[in-house]
């Protein structure tokens, strides 16, 4: 009798070579057993092995299907997608912004300025950089103190440094049940236990911060939550701030999308001694322009700077100088304002095209959350979309631990041209109104 793992390897090779395509349904197990001359129990183990490897997904009553994409050891959303229409990754780059950014670099190209940019910098950057960052990050009456700003290579590194500084190995970090996938990877590497917190339509419930064994910190997205698009209202922010003080917990506030809602102050405006604000240039400007910001409580600035140094998560002098130039000459502000308008326009396209579907979104966000209609399941829908050249992200990518993933997908709206986006959404709605059988997944 063939070893089931060797047979699974054969099928995995067929998937890798394209002989089995995303969304293809595998033979029923009994037919596969007869085809290969193996026991039905061995065929069942083969299919379970493919599912374990992330190469296939089982649908109760319908069969086993090749997944939309091969699994990766990197967290979901970590690498650019290869689909013709990318609704998986959210990296907005406007057509005219390369020229704007290039003009802003002219000063740095002078030999004297270049010499300064090539020197190493510490976590605190320079006084000029801190002043520029403080002015640029100011919003809705909140102004971060320049002396409490630190710099990292990017937003992910800023999050990692904050978690490493606040949560010892084996201790607990509270998170929303659906959260930024990179946080899951960071926690695993740091040996930190993630604890899903109770939420409602307004975000994390304040009493969740004191439920169960003590938390060392919480990771929150208070504006334009990824993936749900929820923005925490003022009353809930005030209640969370009070809960942080009551339970002596620190909040790591991920504000990378906050520039799209610059009318809202961060949680740090209400609980400055208990909140570390994380921001970056990847969404504000472009994914290839990486610089992270940490706005720290005064008494934690030294500890967070040490965490950045020990993790080698600091920025380069050139990136810092370029960012200072763009923040001080108005380039960054102009691009961000254009992106606010662009995000609202794309969200309106989504609202029009997805009318009648169970969609949740903030009208200012670059993404939306779609609860799929029956009889669709997220993995099968993603496979059907992939066969039409559209990449989307399942709820499972954002789910903490072994918790059951909602039957939903996140649509990232930022990458395609607007006419392509509209056409892709039309295609997805057409799929949703049909069913797996109509899509060729049978």
C-alpha positions as a printed Julia matrix, in Angstrom:
442×3 Matrix{Float64}:
   0.0    0.0     0.0
   1.35   3.42   -0.93
   2.18   5.73    1.97
  -0.52   8.41    2.09
   2.12  11.16    2.38
   3.73  10.12   -0.91
   0.36  10.24   -2.65
  -0.28  13.65   -1.12
   3.13  14.74   -2.45
   2.03  13.71   -5.96
  -1.12  15.81   -5.71
   0.85  18.72   -4.25
   3.15  18.57   -7.29
   0.11  18.65   -9.59
  -1.09  21.77   -7.77
   2.32  23.43   -7.91
   2.7   22.69  -11.63
  -0.8   23.94  -12.47
  -2.26  20.59  -13.49
  -4.71  21.13  -10.66
  -5.89  24.75  -10.58
  -7.29  26.87   -7.76
 -10.94  25.99   -7.29
 -10.72  22.57   -8.97
 -12.69  19.9    -7.15
 -10.79  16.72   -6.35
 -12.32  13.31   -7.06
 -14.7   12.02   -4.41
 -12.62  10.02   -1.96
 -14.06   6.62   -2.86
 -13.52   7.21   -6.57
  -9.98   8.42   -5.84
  -9.35   5.26   -3.8
 -10.44   3.08   -6.72
  -8.43   5.19   -9.17
  -5.23   4.78   -7.13
  -5.92   1.24   -5.96
  -5.79   2.19   -2.29
  -8.06   1.79    0.69
 -10.8    4.35    1.26
  -9.24   5.12    4.65
  -5.92   5.89    2.94
  -7.67   8.21    0.47
  -9.25  10.04    3.39
  -5.8   10.48    4.97
  -4.43  11.83    1.67
  -7.13  14.49    1.5
  -6.69  15.37    5.16
  -2.96  15.78    4.55
  -3.62  18.2     1.68
  -5.95  20.19    3.91
  -3.35  20.16    6.7
  -0.74  21.56    4.3
  -3.15  24.31    3.29
  -3.38  23.09   -0.31
  -7.04  22.08   -0.23
 -10.24  22.95    1.58
 -13.16  20.66    2.38
 -16.78  21.74    1.91
 -19.31  19.63    3.82
 -21.6   17.87    1.38
 -19.77  19.22   -1.68
 -16.27  17.76   -1.67
 -12.64  18.87   -1.48
 -11.29  21.77   -3.54
  -7.85  23.09   -4.4
  -7.28  26.28   -2.44
  -7.05  29.64   -4.15
  -3.35  29.95   -3.38
  -0.56  27.86   -1.94
   0.16  28.52    1.73
   3.01  30.77    2.79
   5.15  30.75    5.89
   4.84  34.53    5.92
   1.71  36.1     7.42
  -1.22  36.77    5.16
  -0.99  40.09    3.3
   2.81  40.1     3.63
   3.74  39.92   -0.05
   2.36  41.55   -3.19
  -0.33  39.45   -4.83
   0.12  38.02   -8.3
  -3.5   38.11   -9.4
  -4.6   40.25  -12.34
  -6.86  42.3   -10.05
  -5.46  42.67   -6.55
  -8.18  43.21   -3.96
  -6.01  41.52   -1.34
  -3.36  44.12   -0.5
  -3.98  47.75    0.45
  -1.09  49.87   -0.78
  -2.53  53.02   -2.36
  -0.19  54.76   -4.81
  -1.71  57.62   -6.8
  -0.61  58.22  -10.42
   0.97  61.63   -9.86
   2.66  61.02   -6.53
   6.02  59.65   -7.87
   6.72  63.01   -9.53
   5.81  64.88   -6.32
   8.07  62.68   -4.22
  10.95  62.94   -6.7
  10.88  66.74   -6.55
  11.06  66.59   -2.78
  14.32  64.64   -2.93
  16.24  67.3    -4.86
  17.66  68.89   -1.7
  18.89  65.58   -0.31
  20.85  64.9    -3.49
  23.25  67.75   -2.74
  26.6   66.34   -1.5
  26.43  68.05    1.89
  22.87  66.88    2.56
  23.66  63.4     1.28
  26.62  63.16    3.66
  24.31  63.89    6.59
  21.72  61.4     5.34
  24.3   58.6     5.13
  25.21  58.8     8.81
  23.64  56.29   11.21
  20.81  57.53   13.41
  19.43  56.29   16.69
  15.87  55.45   17.64
  15.22  59.1    18.53
  16.33  60.29   15.09
  17.24  63.98   15.11
  15.68  67.01   16.73
  14.6   68.29   13.3
  13.0   64.92   12.49
  11.1   64.81   15.77
   9.77  68.33   15.26
   8.7   67.51   11.69
   7.02  64.26   12.73
   5.21  65.92   15.63
   3.79  68.6    13.35
   2.79  66.08   10.69
   1.11  63.61   13.06
  -0.92  66.32   14.82
  -4.68  65.93   14.28
  -8.01  66.89   15.81
  -6.46  68.88   18.66
  -3.91  66.19   19.61
  -0.26  67.17   19.23
   2.4   64.56   20.1
   5.33  65.9    22.15
   8.45  65.85   19.91
  10.65  64.48   22.69
   8.38  61.43   22.94
   8.66  60.4    19.27
  10.84  57.48   18.15
  11.5   56.1    14.67
  11.61  52.57   13.27
  12.2   51.07    9.86
   8.46  50.62    9.27
   5.14  50.24   11.06
   5.5   46.49   11.54
   8.82  47.0    13.3
   7.26  49.68   15.48
   4.54  47.23   16.53
   7.13  44.53   17.22
   9.22  46.89   19.34
   6.19  47.96   21.37
   5.06  44.38   22.02
   8.6   43.29   22.91
   8.95  46.18   25.37
   5.57  45.73   27.07
   4.8   42.0    27.03
   7.35  39.47   28.38
   7.56  36.01   26.82
   4.67  33.83   27.97
   2.52  36.81   29.02
  -0.8   37.96   27.52
  -1.57  40.59   24.88
  -5.24  41.45   24.32
  -6.39  41.87   20.71
  -9.61  42.15   18.77
 -10.86  38.69   17.65
 -10.19  39.76   14.05
  -6.92  41.63   13.83
  -3.98  42.62   11.63
  -2.35  39.31   10.58
   1.21  40.54   11.14
   0.47  40.89   14.87
  -0.14  37.14   15.0
   3.27  36.49   13.46
   5.05  38.95   15.75
   3.44  37.45   18.85
   4.43  33.93   17.8
   8.06  34.96   17.32
   8.17  36.79   20.64
   6.43  33.98   22.55
   3.49  36.21   23.48
   0.0   34.78   24.04
  -2.77  36.56   22.12
  -6.09  36.86   23.94
  -9.2   37.74   21.87
 -11.25  40.42   23.6
 -15.03  40.75   23.61
 -16.27  43.3    21.06
 -19.49  44.84   19.82
 -20.33  47.15   16.92
 -18.33  49.97   18.56
 -15.14  47.96   19.05
 -13.6   46.37   22.14
 -15.85  46.37   25.2
 -14.29  48.26   28.14
 -15.01  45.48   30.65
 -13.07  43.02   28.46
  -9.83  44.63   29.62
 -10.43  43.39   33.17
 -11.87  39.96   32.36
  -9.79  36.85   33.03
  -6.11  36.75   33.99
  -4.32  40.1    33.79
  -3.21  41.45   30.43
   0.14  43.17   29.98
  -1.11  45.29   27.08
  -3.75  45.49   24.35
  -3.29  46.04   20.62
  -6.12  48.16   19.21
  -7.14  49.77   15.93
  -9.46  52.58   16.95
  -9.9   54.1    13.48
 -10.77  52.23   10.26
 -10.2   48.84   11.82
  -8.53  46.32    9.54
 -10.42  44.24    8.39
 -13.82  45.36    9.73
 -13.65  49.06    8.9
 -15.08  49.97   12.33
 -14.19  53.35   13.83
 -14.53  53.55   17.6
 -16.93  56.37   18.59
 -15.88  59.05   21.12
 -17.83  57.59   24.05
 -16.24  54.17   23.61
 -12.79  55.75   23.36
 -13.37  57.52   26.66
 -14.52  54.25   28.27
 -11.47  52.37   26.97
  -9.17  55.12   28.24
 -10.72  54.84   31.7
 -10.37  51.04   31.61
  -6.67  51.36   30.73
  -6.13  53.54   33.78
  -8.26  51.34   36.04
  -6.47  48.1    35.14
  -3.03  49.71   34.6
  -2.76  48.34   31.07
  -0.94  49.86   28.1
  -2.58  50.19   24.69
  -0.61  49.8    21.47
  -2.75  51.95   19.17
  -2.21  51.13   15.49
  -2.93  54.38   13.65
  -1.56  53.6    10.18
  -4.93  54.36    8.58
  -5.6   57.38   10.79
  -4.59  59.89    8.12
  -7.81  58.95    6.31
  -9.78  60.17    9.36
  -7.73  63.17   10.48
 -10.85  64.56   12.14
 -10.41  62.02   14.98
  -7.9   62.28   17.81
  -6.17  59.04   18.84
  -6.79  57.2    22.08
  -3.53  58.77   23.26
  -5.33  62.11   23.52
  -7.42  60.62   26.37
  -4.88  58.3    28.0
  -1.42  59.61   27.06
   0.38  57.78   29.89
  -1.12  54.45   28.88
  -0.95  54.59   25.07
   1.77  54.04   22.46
   0.7   55.34   19.06
   2.07  53.47   16.03
   2.07  55.08   12.59
   4.07  54.78    9.36
   4.54  56.14    5.86
   3.6   52.94    4.01
  -0.08  53.86    3.66
   0.4   57.63    3.88
   2.89  57.66    1.01
   3.9   54.3    -0.49
   4.93  50.78    0.57
   8.43  51.3    -0.77
   8.92  54.35    1.49
   9.21  52.8     4.92
   9.45  54.78    8.12
   7.66  53.97   11.34
   6.69  56.31   14.19
   6.16  55.54   17.87
   4.61  58.24   20.06
   5.42  57.06   23.57
   4.37  57.87   27.14
   7.18  59.93   28.65
   8.14  57.26   31.18
   8.38  54.55   28.48
  10.45  56.42   25.88
  13.75  54.96   27.07
  12.41  51.39   27.27
  10.9   51.59   23.79
  14.12  53.06   22.37
  16.03  50.14   23.91
  13.56  47.71   22.36
  14.09  49.26   18.92
  17.85  49.0    19.3
  17.88  45.42   20.59
  15.55  44.28   17.81
  17.56  46.19   15.17
  14.27  47.82   14.17
  15.63  51.36   13.71
  15.37  53.41   10.54
  18.15  54.54    8.2
  19.39  58.09    8.02
  18.45  58.43    4.36
  14.84  57.32    4.92
  14.55  59.72    7.83
  15.95  62.67    5.86
  13.66  61.96    2.91
  10.63  61.76    5.2
  11.56  65.03    6.92
  11.78  66.75    3.55
   8.37  65.46    2.42
   6.76  66.33    5.77
   8.15  69.86    5.88
   7.71  70.93    2.24
   4.03  69.95    2.06
   4.5   66.93   -0.24
   3.28  64.38    2.3
   0.26  66.49    3.27
  -0.75  66.94   -0.38
  -0.51  63.21   -1.12
  -2.48  62.32    2.0
  -5.27  64.75    1.14
  -5.46  63.28   -2.36
  -5.67  59.79   -0.85
  -8.52  60.83    1.43
 -10.51  61.85   -1.62
  -9.44  58.73   -3.52
 -10.47  56.41   -0.68
 -13.91  58.03   -0.45
 -14.4   57.72   -4.2
 -13.43  54.04   -4.16
 -15.65  53.38   -1.18
 -18.54  54.92   -3.09
 -17.86  52.58   -6.02
 -17.94  49.65   -3.59
 -21.16  50.89   -2.01
 -22.81  51.17   -5.42
 -21.6   47.83   -6.74
 -22.2   45.88   -3.53
 -25.62  47.38   -2.79
 -27.87  44.77   -1.23
 -24.94  42.69    0.05
 -24.0   42.39    3.74
 -21.09  44.82    3.63
 -19.53  46.76    6.5
 -17.26  49.75    5.84
 -16.33  53.24    6.88
 -16.92  55.68    3.99
 -13.33  56.93    4.46
 -11.62  53.52    4.38
  -9.64  51.76    1.67
 -11.24  48.4     2.5
 -14.58  46.79    3.3
 -15.84  43.61    4.97
 -18.26  41.35    3.13
 -20.32  38.67    4.88
 -20.97  36.2     2.1
 -24.45  34.9     1.25
 -25.39  31.25    1.51
 -24.43  28.75    0.18
 -21.0   30.29   -0.33
 -18.1   29.61    2.01
 -15.14  31.98    2.1
 -12.52  29.54    0.8
 -14.72  28.39   -2.07
 -15.62  31.97   -2.99
 -11.95  32.94   -3.0
 -11.18  30.01   -5.28
 -13.93  31.06   -7.67
 -12.66  34.66   -7.64
  -9.09  33.49   -8.27
 -10.23  31.59  -11.36
 -11.47  34.95  -12.67
  -8.18  36.66  -11.86
  -9.28  38.43   -8.66
  -7.43  38.07   -5.35
  -9.31  38.65   -2.07
  -8.62  37.76    1.56
 -10.61  35.34    3.75
 -11.66  36.09    7.31
  -9.4   33.24    8.46
  -6.34  35.4     7.74
  -7.42  37.79   10.51
  -8.78  35.27   13.04
  -6.96  34.69   16.33
  -5.87  31.16   17.21
  -8.23  28.29   16.5
 -11.35  30.45   16.72
 -14.0   29.86   14.07
 -13.55  32.28   11.19
 -16.64  34.19   10.02
 -17.94  33.36    6.56
 -16.62  36.64    5.18
 -13.9   38.23    3.08
 -12.04  41.53    3.12
 -11.9   43.54   -0.07
  -8.94  45.92   -0.4
  -9.95  48.74   -2.73
  -6.72  50.71   -3.13
  -4.66  48.95   -5.79
  -6.6   48.65   -9.09
  -7.57  51.51  -11.36
 -11.1   52.63  -10.51
 -12.65  51.22  -13.7
 -10.93  47.89  -13.06
 -12.15  47.97   -9.48
 -15.73  48.51  -10.63
 -15.51  45.64  -13.11
 -14.0   43.31  -10.5
 -16.75  44.1    -8.01
 -19.36  43.43  -10.7
 -17.74  40.03  -11.26
 -17.75  39.22   -7.55
 -21.39  40.23   -7.13
 -22.28  38.04  -10.08
 -20.55  35.13   -8.36
 -22.32  35.82   -5.07
 -25.74  35.95   -6.71
 -25.11  32.58   -8.32
 -23.61  29.75   -6.36
 -20.63  27.41   -6.29
 -22.31  25.17   -8.86
 -22.79  28.1   -11.26
 -19.15  29.15  -10.87
 -17.73  25.88  -12.19
 -16.64  24.67   -8.74
 -18.28  21.28   -8.91
